[in-house]
Short mmCIF file of N, CA and C in Angstrom, two decimals:
data_model
loop_
_atom_site.label_atom_id
_atom_site.label_comp_id
_atom_site.label_asym_id
_atom_site.label_seq_id
_atom_site.Cartn_x
_atom_site.Cartn_y
_atom_site.Cartn_z
N MET D 27 1.35 -60.23 -24.08
CA MET D 27 2.55 -59.55 -23.68
C MET D 27 2.42 -59.23 -22.20
N LYS D 28 3.51 -59.42 -21.45
CA LYS D 28 3.48 -59.17 -20.02
C LYS D 28 3.72 -57.71 -19.70
N SER D 29 2.89 -57.19 -18.84
CA SER D 29 3.11 -55.87 -18.26
C SER D 29 3.06 -56.08 -16.75
N VAL D 30 3.30 -55.04 -16.00
CA VAL D 30 3.27 -55.20 -14.55
C VAL D 30 1.87 -55.62 -14.09
N VAL D 31 0.84 -55.13 -14.73
CA VAL D 31 -0.53 -55.47 -14.35
C VAL D 31 -0.81 -56.94 -14.64
N THR D 32 -0.52 -57.39 -15.86
CA THR D 32 -0.79 -58.78 -16.20
C THR D 32 0.08 -59.74 -15.39
N THR D 33 1.30 -59.34 -15.06
CA THR D 33 2.18 -60.17 -14.24
C THR D 33 1.61 -60.34 -12.84
N VAL D 34 1.15 -59.25 -12.24
CA VAL D 34 0.58 -59.30 -10.89
C VAL D 34 -0.68 -60.17 -10.87
N ILE D 35 -1.54 -59.97 -11.84
CA ILE D 35 -2.79 -60.74 -11.89
C ILE D 35 -2.50 -62.22 -12.13
N ALA D 36 -1.61 -62.52 -13.05
CA ALA D 36 -1.28 -63.92 -13.34
C ALA D 36 -0.65 -64.60 -12.12
N SER D 37 0.21 -63.87 -11.42
CA SER D 37 0.85 -64.42 -10.23
C SER D 37 -0.18 -64.71 -9.14
N ALA D 38 -1.09 -63.78 -8.92
CA ALA D 38 -2.14 -64.00 -7.92
C ALA D 38 -3.05 -65.16 -8.34
N ASP D 39 -3.42 -65.22 -9.61
CA ASP D 39 -4.26 -66.32 -10.10
C ASP D 39 -3.58 -67.67 -9.91
N ALA D 40 -2.29 -67.71 -10.23
CA ALA D 40 -1.54 -68.96 -10.09
C ALA D 40 -1.49 -69.42 -8.63
N ALA D 41 -1.50 -68.46 -7.71
CA ALA D 41 -1.48 -68.79 -6.28
C ALA D 41 -2.89 -69.01 -5.74
N GLY D 42 -3.91 -68.84 -6.59
CA GLY D 42 -5.29 -69.05 -6.17
C GLY D 42 -5.79 -67.98 -5.20
N ARG D 43 -5.37 -66.75 -5.43
CA ARG D 43 -5.76 -65.67 -4.52
C ARG D 43 -6.01 -64.39 -5.31
N PHE D 44 -6.59 -63.43 -4.63
CA PHE D 44 -6.73 -62.11 -5.20
C PHE D 44 -5.40 -61.37 -5.03
N PRO D 45 -5.12 -60.36 -5.86
CA PRO D 45 -3.89 -59.59 -5.67
C PRO D 45 -3.83 -58.98 -4.27
N SER D 46 -2.66 -59.07 -3.65
CA SER D 46 -2.47 -58.56 -2.30
C SER D 46 -2.20 -57.06 -2.31
N THR D 47 -2.13 -56.49 -1.15
CA THR D 47 -1.82 -55.07 -1.02
C THR D 47 -0.46 -54.77 -1.64
N SER D 48 0.52 -55.61 -1.38
CA SER D 48 1.85 -55.37 -1.96
C SER D 48 1.83 -55.52 -3.47
N ASP D 49 1.00 -56.43 -3.99
CA ASP D 49 0.84 -56.55 -5.44
C ASP D 49 0.30 -55.25 -6.02
N LEU D 50 -0.72 -54.71 -5.38
CA LEU D 50 -1.34 -53.47 -5.86
C LEU D 50 -0.40 -52.28 -5.71
N GLU D 51 0.43 -52.29 -4.66
CA GLU D 51 1.43 -51.23 -4.50
C GLU D 51 2.46 -51.28 -5.62
N SER D 52 2.80 -52.48 -6.05
CA SER D 52 3.72 -52.65 -7.17
C SER D 52 3.13 -52.05 -8.45
N VAL D 53 1.86 -52.31 -8.68
CA VAL D 53 1.18 -51.75 -9.84
C VAL D 53 1.13 -50.23 -9.73
N GLN D 54 0.81 -49.73 -8.54
CA GLN D 54 0.74 -48.28 -8.33
C GLN D 54 2.09 -47.63 -8.59
N GLY D 55 3.17 -48.24 -8.10
CA GLY D 55 4.51 -47.70 -8.35
C GLY D 55 4.82 -47.65 -9.83
N SER D 56 4.42 -48.68 -10.55
CA SER D 56 4.64 -48.70 -11.99
C SER D 56 3.87 -47.59 -12.69
N ILE D 57 2.64 -47.37 -12.24
CA ILE D 57 1.82 -46.30 -12.84
C ILE D 57 2.44 -44.94 -12.54
N GLN D 58 2.97 -44.77 -11.33
CA GLN D 58 3.59 -43.50 -10.97
C GLN D 58 4.85 -43.22 -11.79
N ARG D 59 5.53 -44.28 -12.22
CA ARG D 59 6.74 -44.12 -13.03
C ARG D 59 6.44 -44.09 -14.53
N ALA D 60 5.17 -44.19 -14.90
CA ALA D 60 4.79 -44.27 -16.31
C ALA D 60 5.24 -43.05 -17.10
N ALA D 61 5.12 -41.86 -16.55
CA ALA D 61 5.52 -40.65 -17.28
C ALA D 61 7.01 -40.69 -17.60
N ALA D 62 7.81 -41.13 -16.64
CA ALA D 62 9.26 -41.22 -16.88
C ALA D 62 9.57 -42.27 -17.94
N ARG D 63 8.87 -43.41 -17.89
CA ARG D 63 9.10 -44.45 -18.89
C ARG D 63 8.72 -43.96 -20.28
N LEU D 64 7.59 -43.27 -20.37
CA LEU D 64 7.15 -42.75 -21.67
C LEU D 64 8.10 -41.68 -22.19
N GLU D 65 8.64 -40.87 -21.30
CA GLU D 65 9.64 -39.88 -21.72
C GLU D 65 10.86 -40.60 -22.29
N ALA D 66 11.34 -41.62 -21.59
CA ALA D 66 12.50 -42.38 -22.07
C ALA D 66 12.20 -43.04 -23.41
N ALA D 67 11.02 -43.61 -23.56
CA ALA D 67 10.64 -44.26 -24.82
C ALA D 67 10.60 -43.25 -25.96
N GLU D 68 10.08 -42.06 -25.68
CA GLU D 68 10.01 -41.03 -26.72
C GLU D 68 11.41 -40.55 -27.11
N LYS D 69 12.26 -40.31 -26.12
CA LYS D 69 13.63 -39.85 -26.41
C LYS D 69 14.38 -40.91 -27.20
N LEU D 70 14.21 -42.17 -26.82
CA LEU D 70 14.86 -43.25 -27.55
C LEU D 70 14.32 -43.33 -28.98
N ALA D 71 13.03 -43.20 -29.15
CA ALA D 71 12.43 -43.24 -30.49
C ALA D 71 12.99 -42.13 -31.38
N ASN D 72 13.16 -40.96 -30.82
CA ASN D 72 13.66 -39.82 -31.59
C ASN D 72 15.13 -39.98 -31.98
N ASN D 73 15.86 -40.82 -31.26
CA ASN D 73 17.30 -40.96 -31.49
C ASN D 73 17.72 -42.41 -31.72
N LEU D 74 16.78 -43.27 -32.05
CA LEU D 74 17.07 -44.70 -32.15
C LEU D 74 18.19 -45.01 -33.12
N ASP D 75 18.13 -44.44 -34.31
CA ASP D 75 19.17 -44.74 -35.31
C ASP D 75 20.55 -44.29 -34.84
N ALA D 76 20.63 -43.11 -34.26
CA ALA D 76 21.93 -42.59 -33.78
C ALA D 76 22.46 -43.42 -32.62
N VAL D 77 21.60 -43.76 -31.68
CA VAL D 77 22.03 -44.57 -30.53
C VAL D 77 22.49 -45.94 -31.00
N ALA D 78 21.74 -46.56 -31.90
CA ALA D 78 22.11 -47.88 -32.41
C ALA D 78 23.43 -47.83 -33.18
N THR D 79 23.62 -46.81 -33.98
CA THR D 79 24.87 -46.68 -34.75
C THR D 79 26.06 -46.47 -33.82
N GLU D 80 25.91 -45.60 -32.83
CA GLU D 80 27.01 -45.37 -31.88
C GLU D 80 27.31 -46.63 -31.09
N ALA D 81 26.29 -47.35 -30.69
CA ALA D 81 26.49 -48.59 -29.94
C ALA D 81 27.19 -49.64 -30.80
N TYR D 82 26.75 -49.76 -32.04
CA TYR D 82 27.38 -50.70 -32.97
C TYR D 82 28.86 -50.35 -33.16
N ASN D 83 29.14 -49.07 -33.40
CA ASN D 83 30.53 -48.64 -33.59
C ASN D 83 31.39 -48.91 -32.37
N ALA D 84 30.84 -48.71 -31.18
CA ALA D 84 31.59 -48.97 -29.95
C ALA D 84 31.90 -50.46 -29.82
N ALA D 85 30.95 -51.30 -30.16
CA ALA D 85 31.17 -52.75 -30.07
C ALA D 85 32.23 -53.21 -31.06
N ILE D 86 32.17 -52.69 -32.27
CA ILE D 86 33.15 -53.11 -33.29
C ILE D 86 34.53 -52.54 -32.98
N LYS D 87 34.57 -51.38 -32.39
CA LYS D 87 35.87 -50.81 -31.98
C LYS D 87 36.53 -51.71 -30.94
N LYS D 88 35.74 -52.18 -29.97
CA LYS D 88 36.30 -53.04 -28.93
C LYS D 88 36.63 -54.43 -29.47
N TYR D 89 35.81 -54.94 -30.35
CA TYR D 89 36.00 -56.29 -30.90
C TYR D 89 36.32 -56.20 -32.39
N SER D 90 37.37 -55.50 -32.72
CA SER D 90 37.73 -55.26 -34.12
C SER D 90 38.07 -56.55 -34.87
N TYR D 91 38.47 -57.59 -34.15
CA TYR D 91 38.77 -58.86 -34.82
C TYR D 91 37.55 -59.41 -35.57
N LEU D 92 36.35 -58.97 -35.20
CA LEU D 92 35.14 -59.45 -35.87
C LEU D 92 35.08 -59.04 -37.33
N ASN D 93 35.90 -58.04 -37.71
CA ASN D 93 35.96 -57.62 -39.11
C ASN D 93 36.86 -58.51 -39.95
N ASN D 94 37.62 -59.39 -39.32
CA ASN D 94 38.52 -60.29 -40.06
C ASN D 94 37.72 -61.28 -40.89
N ALA D 95 38.31 -61.73 -41.97
CA ALA D 95 37.64 -62.68 -42.87
C ALA D 95 37.11 -63.89 -42.09
N GLY D 96 35.86 -64.23 -42.35
CA GLY D 96 35.24 -65.38 -41.74
C GLY D 96 34.62 -65.11 -40.37
N GLU D 97 34.81 -63.94 -39.85
CA GLU D 97 34.25 -63.61 -38.54
C GLU D 97 32.83 -63.04 -38.69
N ALA D 98 32.18 -62.77 -37.55
CA ALA D 98 30.78 -62.39 -37.52
C ALA D 98 30.47 -61.03 -38.12
N ASN D 99 31.48 -60.21 -38.39
CA ASN D 99 31.24 -58.87 -38.95
C ASN D 99 32.09 -58.64 -40.20
N SER D 100 32.41 -59.72 -40.89
CA SER D 100 33.38 -59.64 -41.98
C SER D 100 32.82 -59.24 -43.33
N THR D 101 31.52 -59.27 -43.50
CA THR D 101 30.94 -58.88 -44.78
C THR D 101 29.91 -57.78 -44.56
N ASP D 102 29.54 -57.10 -45.62
CA ASP D 102 28.53 -56.06 -45.50
C ASP D 102 27.19 -56.63 -44.99
N THR D 103 26.88 -57.84 -45.43
CA THR D 103 25.65 -58.48 -44.97
C THR D 103 25.70 -58.73 -43.47
N PHE D 104 26.83 -59.27 -42.99
CA PHE D 104 26.98 -59.54 -41.55
C PHE D 104 26.95 -58.23 -40.76
N LYS D 105 27.59 -57.20 -41.29
CA LYS D 105 27.60 -55.90 -40.60
C LYS D 105 26.19 -55.35 -40.46
N SER D 106 25.42 -55.43 -41.53
CA SER D 106 24.05 -54.89 -41.47
C SER D 106 23.19 -55.71 -40.51
N LYS D 107 23.42 -57.03 -40.44
CA LYS D 107 22.65 -57.86 -39.52
C LYS D 107 23.02 -57.57 -38.07
N CYS D 108 24.27 -57.33 -37.80
CA CYS D 108 24.70 -56.99 -36.45
C CYS D 108 24.10 -55.66 -36.01
N ALA D 109 24.18 -54.68 -36.88
CA ALA D 109 23.60 -53.36 -36.59
C ALA D 109 22.08 -53.48 -36.40
N ARG D 110 21.45 -54.30 -37.23
CA ARG D 110 20.01 -54.53 -37.13
C ARG D 110 19.64 -55.15 -35.78
N ASP D 111 20.46 -56.11 -35.32
CA ASP D 111 20.17 -56.77 -34.04
C ASP D 111 20.29 -55.81 -32.87
N ILE D 112 21.28 -54.93 -32.91
CA ILE D 112 21.45 -53.94 -31.85
C ILE D 112 20.24 -53.01 -31.83
N LYS D 113 19.83 -52.58 -33.01
CA LYS D 113 18.65 -51.71 -33.11
C LYS D 113 17.40 -52.45 -32.63
N HIS D 114 17.33 -53.73 -32.91
CA HIS D 114 16.20 -54.54 -32.48
C HIS D 114 16.12 -54.57 -30.94
N TYR D 115 17.24 -54.79 -30.28
CA TYR D 115 17.25 -54.78 -28.81
C TYR D 115 16.82 -53.43 -28.27
N LEU D 116 17.30 -52.36 -28.87
CA LEU D 116 16.92 -51.03 -28.41
C LEU D 116 15.42 -50.78 -28.62
N ARG D 117 14.88 -51.26 -29.71
CA ARG D 117 13.44 -51.09 -29.95
C ARG D 117 12.63 -51.92 -28.94
N LEU D 118 13.11 -53.09 -28.59
CA LEU D 118 12.42 -53.89 -27.58
C LEU D 118 12.47 -53.21 -26.21
N ILE D 119 13.58 -52.54 -25.94
CA ILE D 119 13.68 -51.76 -24.71
C ILE D 119 12.65 -50.64 -24.75
N GLN D 120 12.52 -50.01 -25.90
CA GLN D 120 11.52 -48.94 -26.05
C GLN D 120 10.11 -49.51 -25.80
N TYR D 121 9.79 -50.64 -26.38
CA TYR D 121 8.48 -51.25 -26.18
C TYR D 121 8.27 -51.59 -24.70
N SER D 122 9.31 -52.09 -24.05
CA SER D 122 9.22 -52.43 -22.63
C SER D 122 8.97 -51.20 -21.78
N LEU D 123 9.58 -50.09 -22.16
CA LEU D 123 9.32 -48.83 -21.45
C LEU D 123 7.85 -48.45 -21.56
N VAL D 124 7.28 -48.64 -22.72
CA VAL D 124 5.88 -48.27 -22.94
C VAL D 124 4.94 -49.16 -22.13
N VAL D 125 5.16 -50.47 -22.13
CA VAL D 125 4.25 -51.37 -21.43
C VAL D 125 4.52 -51.44 -19.93
N GLY D 126 5.66 -50.96 -19.50
CA GLY D 126 5.96 -50.97 -18.07
C GLY D 126 6.37 -52.32 -17.53
N GLY D 127 6.93 -53.14 -18.37
CA GLY D 127 7.39 -54.47 -17.96
C GLY D 127 8.38 -55.01 -18.96
N THR D 128 8.93 -56.15 -18.66
CA THR D 128 9.96 -56.74 -19.52
C THR D 128 9.39 -57.67 -20.58
N GLY D 129 8.07 -57.71 -20.72
CA GLY D 129 7.44 -58.63 -21.66
C GLY D 129 8.01 -58.63 -23.05
N PRO D 130 8.12 -57.47 -23.73
CA PRO D 130 8.68 -57.49 -25.08
C PRO D 130 10.11 -58.04 -25.13
N LEU D 131 10.93 -57.65 -24.17
CA LEU D 131 12.30 -58.18 -24.13
C LEU D 131 12.29 -59.68 -23.89
N ASP D 132 11.48 -60.12 -22.95
CA ASP D 132 11.43 -61.55 -22.63
C ASP D 132 10.96 -62.37 -23.81
N GLU D 133 9.87 -61.92 -24.43
CA GLU D 133 9.23 -62.72 -25.47
C GLU D 133 9.95 -62.66 -26.81
N TRP D 134 10.49 -61.50 -27.16
CA TRP D 134 11.05 -61.34 -28.50
C TRP D 134 12.55 -61.14 -28.55
N GLY D 135 13.19 -60.97 -27.40
CA GLY D 135 14.62 -60.70 -27.42
C GLY D 135 15.44 -61.65 -26.60
N ILE D 136 14.86 -62.24 -25.58
CA ILE D 136 15.66 -63.03 -24.65
C ILE D 136 15.39 -64.52 -24.79
N ALA D 137 14.15 -64.89 -24.98
CA ALA D 137 13.79 -66.31 -25.06
C ALA D 137 14.60 -67.02 -26.13
N GLY D 138 15.44 -67.90 -25.71
CA GLY D 138 16.23 -68.70 -26.64
C GLY D 138 17.41 -68.01 -27.29
N GLN D 139 17.73 -66.79 -26.90
CA GLN D 139 18.78 -66.05 -27.59
C GLN D 139 20.14 -66.71 -27.46
N ARG D 140 20.49 -67.18 -26.29
CA ARG D 140 21.82 -67.80 -26.13
C ARG D 140 21.96 -69.02 -27.04
N GLU D 141 20.89 -69.80 -27.12
CA GLU D 141 20.93 -71.00 -27.96
C GLU D 141 21.06 -70.63 -29.43
N VAL D 142 20.36 -69.58 -29.84
CA VAL D 142 20.44 -69.14 -31.24
C VAL D 142 21.84 -68.65 -31.55
N TYR D 143 22.38 -67.80 -30.70
CA TYR D 143 23.72 -67.27 -30.93
C TYR D 143 24.76 -68.39 -30.91
N ARG D 144 24.61 -69.32 -30.00
CA ARG D 144 25.55 -70.45 -29.92
C ARG D 144 25.45 -71.30 -31.19
N ALA D 145 24.23 -71.58 -31.64
CA ALA D 145 24.04 -72.41 -32.84
C ALA D 145 24.62 -71.73 -34.07
N LEU D 146 24.54 -70.39 -34.13
CA LEU D 146 25.07 -69.66 -35.28
C LEU D 146 26.54 -69.31 -35.13
N GLY D 147 27.11 -69.62 -33.97
CA GLY D 147 28.51 -69.30 -33.72
C GLY D 147 28.76 -67.81 -33.54
N LEU D 148 27.75 -67.08 -33.03
CA LEU D 148 27.89 -65.64 -32.84
C LEU D 148 28.24 -65.34 -31.39
N PRO D 149 29.22 -64.50 -31.17
CA PRO D 149 29.55 -64.12 -29.80
C PRO D 149 28.52 -63.13 -29.25
N THR D 150 28.23 -63.22 -27.96
CA THR D 150 27.30 -62.27 -27.35
C THR D 150 28.02 -61.06 -26.77
N ALA D 151 29.31 -61.16 -26.55
CA ALA D 151 30.07 -60.05 -25.94
C ALA D 151 29.92 -58.73 -26.71
N PRO D 152 29.93 -58.73 -28.04
CA PRO D 152 29.74 -57.45 -28.75
C PRO D 152 28.36 -56.82 -28.49
N TYR D 153 27.34 -57.65 -28.35
CA TYR D 153 26.01 -57.11 -28.03
C TYR D 153 26.01 -56.53 -26.62
N VAL D 154 26.66 -57.21 -25.70
CA VAL D 154 26.78 -56.69 -24.33
C VAL D 154 27.52 -55.36 -24.37
N GLU D 155 28.58 -55.27 -25.14
CA GLU D 155 29.33 -54.02 -25.26
C GLU D 155 28.48 -52.90 -25.85
N ALA D 156 27.72 -53.22 -26.87
CA ALA D 156 26.87 -52.21 -27.52
C ALA D 156 25.82 -51.68 -26.55
N LEU D 157 25.16 -52.58 -25.84
CA LEU D 157 24.13 -52.15 -24.89
C LEU D 157 24.75 -51.43 -23.69
N SER D 158 25.93 -51.88 -23.27
CA SER D 158 26.63 -51.19 -22.18
C SER D 158 27.03 -49.78 -22.60
N PHE D 159 27.46 -49.63 -23.85
CA PHE D 159 27.80 -48.30 -24.35
C PHE D 159 26.56 -47.40 -24.32
N ALA D 160 25.43 -47.94 -24.80
CA ALA D 160 24.19 -47.15 -24.80
C ALA D 160 23.81 -46.76 -23.37
N ARG D 161 24.03 -47.68 -22.43
CA ARG D 161 23.71 -47.39 -21.04
C ARG D 161 24.63 -46.30 -20.49
N ASN D 162 25.91 -46.44 -20.72
CA ASN D 162 26.88 -45.51 -20.15
C ASN D 162 26.88 -44.15 -20.84
N ARG D 163 26.38 -44.10 -22.06
CA ARG D 163 26.34 -42.85 -22.81
C ARG D 163 25.22 -41.93 -22.35
N GLY D 164 24.13 -42.51 -21.86
CA GLY D 164 22.99 -41.73 -21.43
C GLY D 164 23.34 -40.77 -20.32
N CYS D 165 22.77 -39.58 -20.39
CA CYS D 165 23.10 -38.53 -19.42
C CYS D 165 21.86 -37.70 -19.12
N ALA D 166 21.63 -37.51 -17.82
CA ALA D 166 20.55 -36.60 -17.41
C ALA D 166 21.20 -35.29 -17.00
N PRO D 167 20.70 -34.18 -17.36
CA PRO D 167 19.47 -33.92 -18.09
C PRO D 167 19.68 -33.77 -19.59
N ARG D 168 20.89 -33.99 -20.09
CA ARG D 168 21.16 -33.79 -21.52
C ARG D 168 20.22 -34.62 -22.40
N ASP D 169 20.07 -35.89 -22.08
CA ASP D 169 19.29 -36.79 -22.93
C ASP D 169 17.84 -36.94 -22.47
N MET D 170 17.65 -36.99 -21.16
CA MET D 170 16.32 -37.17 -20.57
C MET D 170 16.41 -36.89 -19.08
N SER D 171 15.28 -36.86 -18.41
CA SER D 171 15.29 -36.60 -16.98
C SER D 171 15.95 -37.76 -16.23
N ALA D 172 16.33 -37.49 -15.00
CA ALA D 172 17.01 -38.51 -14.19
C ALA D 172 16.13 -39.75 -14.01
N GLN D 173 14.84 -39.56 -13.74
CA GLN D 173 13.95 -40.70 -13.54
C GLN D 173 13.77 -41.49 -14.85
N ALA D 174 13.65 -40.80 -15.96
CA ALA D 174 13.53 -41.48 -17.26
C ALA D 174 14.80 -42.28 -17.55
N LEU D 175 15.94 -41.69 -17.24
CA LEU D 175 17.21 -42.39 -17.46
C LEU D 175 17.31 -43.63 -16.58
N THR D 176 16.81 -43.53 -15.36
CA THR D 176 16.81 -44.69 -14.46
C THR D 176 15.97 -45.82 -15.04
N GLU D 177 14.80 -45.50 -15.56
CA GLU D 177 13.93 -46.51 -16.16
C GLU D 177 14.60 -47.15 -17.39
N TYR D 178 15.19 -46.32 -18.23
CA TYR D 178 15.89 -46.77 -19.44
C TYR D 178 17.06 -47.68 -19.07
N ASN D 179 17.88 -47.23 -18.12
CA ASN D 179 19.04 -48.01 -17.72
C ASN D 179 18.67 -49.34 -17.09
N ALA D 180 17.56 -49.38 -16.36
CA ALA D 180 17.13 -50.64 -15.75
C ALA D 180 16.84 -51.69 -16.82
N LEU D 181 16.22 -51.28 -17.90
CA LEU D 181 15.92 -52.23 -18.98
C LEU D 181 17.18 -52.60 -19.75
N LEU D 182 18.08 -51.64 -19.93
CA LEU D 182 19.36 -51.99 -20.56
C LEU D 182 20.11 -53.00 -19.70
N ASP D 183 20.13 -52.78 -18.40
CA ASP D 183 20.79 -53.74 -17.50
C ASP D 183 20.16 -55.12 -17.61
N TYR D 184 18.84 -55.16 -17.71
CA TYR D 184 18.12 -56.42 -17.84
C TYR D 184 18.57 -57.16 -19.11
N ALA D 185 18.63 -56.43 -20.21
CA ALA D 185 19.06 -57.05 -21.47
C ALA D 185 20.53 -57.47 -21.41
N ILE D 186 21.37 -56.62 -20.83
CA ILE D 186 22.80 -56.94 -20.70
C ILE D 186 22.99 -58.20 -19.89
N ASN D 187 22.29 -58.29 -18.77
CA ASN D 187 22.42 -59.48 -17.92
C ASN D 187 21.93 -60.74 -18.61
N SER D 188 20.92 -60.61 -19.45
CA SER D 188 20.42 -61.79 -20.17
C SER D 188 21.42 -62.28 -21.22
N LEU D 189 22.22 -61.37 -21.75
CA LEU D 189 23.22 -61.74 -22.76
C LEU D 189 24.54 -62.19 -22.14
N SER D 190 24.76 -61.86 -20.91
CA SER D 190 26.05 -62.15 -20.25
C SER D 190 26.15 -63.60 -19.82
#
């Protein structure tokens, strides 16, 4: 799994050099932001089900046609799978907060996702809406500190951009 440390080391190794000063500064910055990331991960863990449910409801409200017969949210099974996928993305964001890099999102959430959704005939716009809702709903200091919210939102933006 990629973290900022493994990414820096792998990049330096690939270039046939030792990590540079700027590489080490990048690692240091990540370590300095670790407390905020862990706060965000903890807050998300404590509210994961509620955040996922609210995000799912926001997506279905915007794309209500998905409830029509034959659409991606038309049966109880499809509904539970959609809600499960939103929760899965949020959990990967939580894991990414803990490791301090996008590795979990890249490896388990983003790699091949467009192809899978296209092959299954699933639209990505509802997932973008759900993650955007989760991003826009977050509030400092109500939900977490400003720095923790910044770390959380950065990963949500990363996931949103990958689905867009």
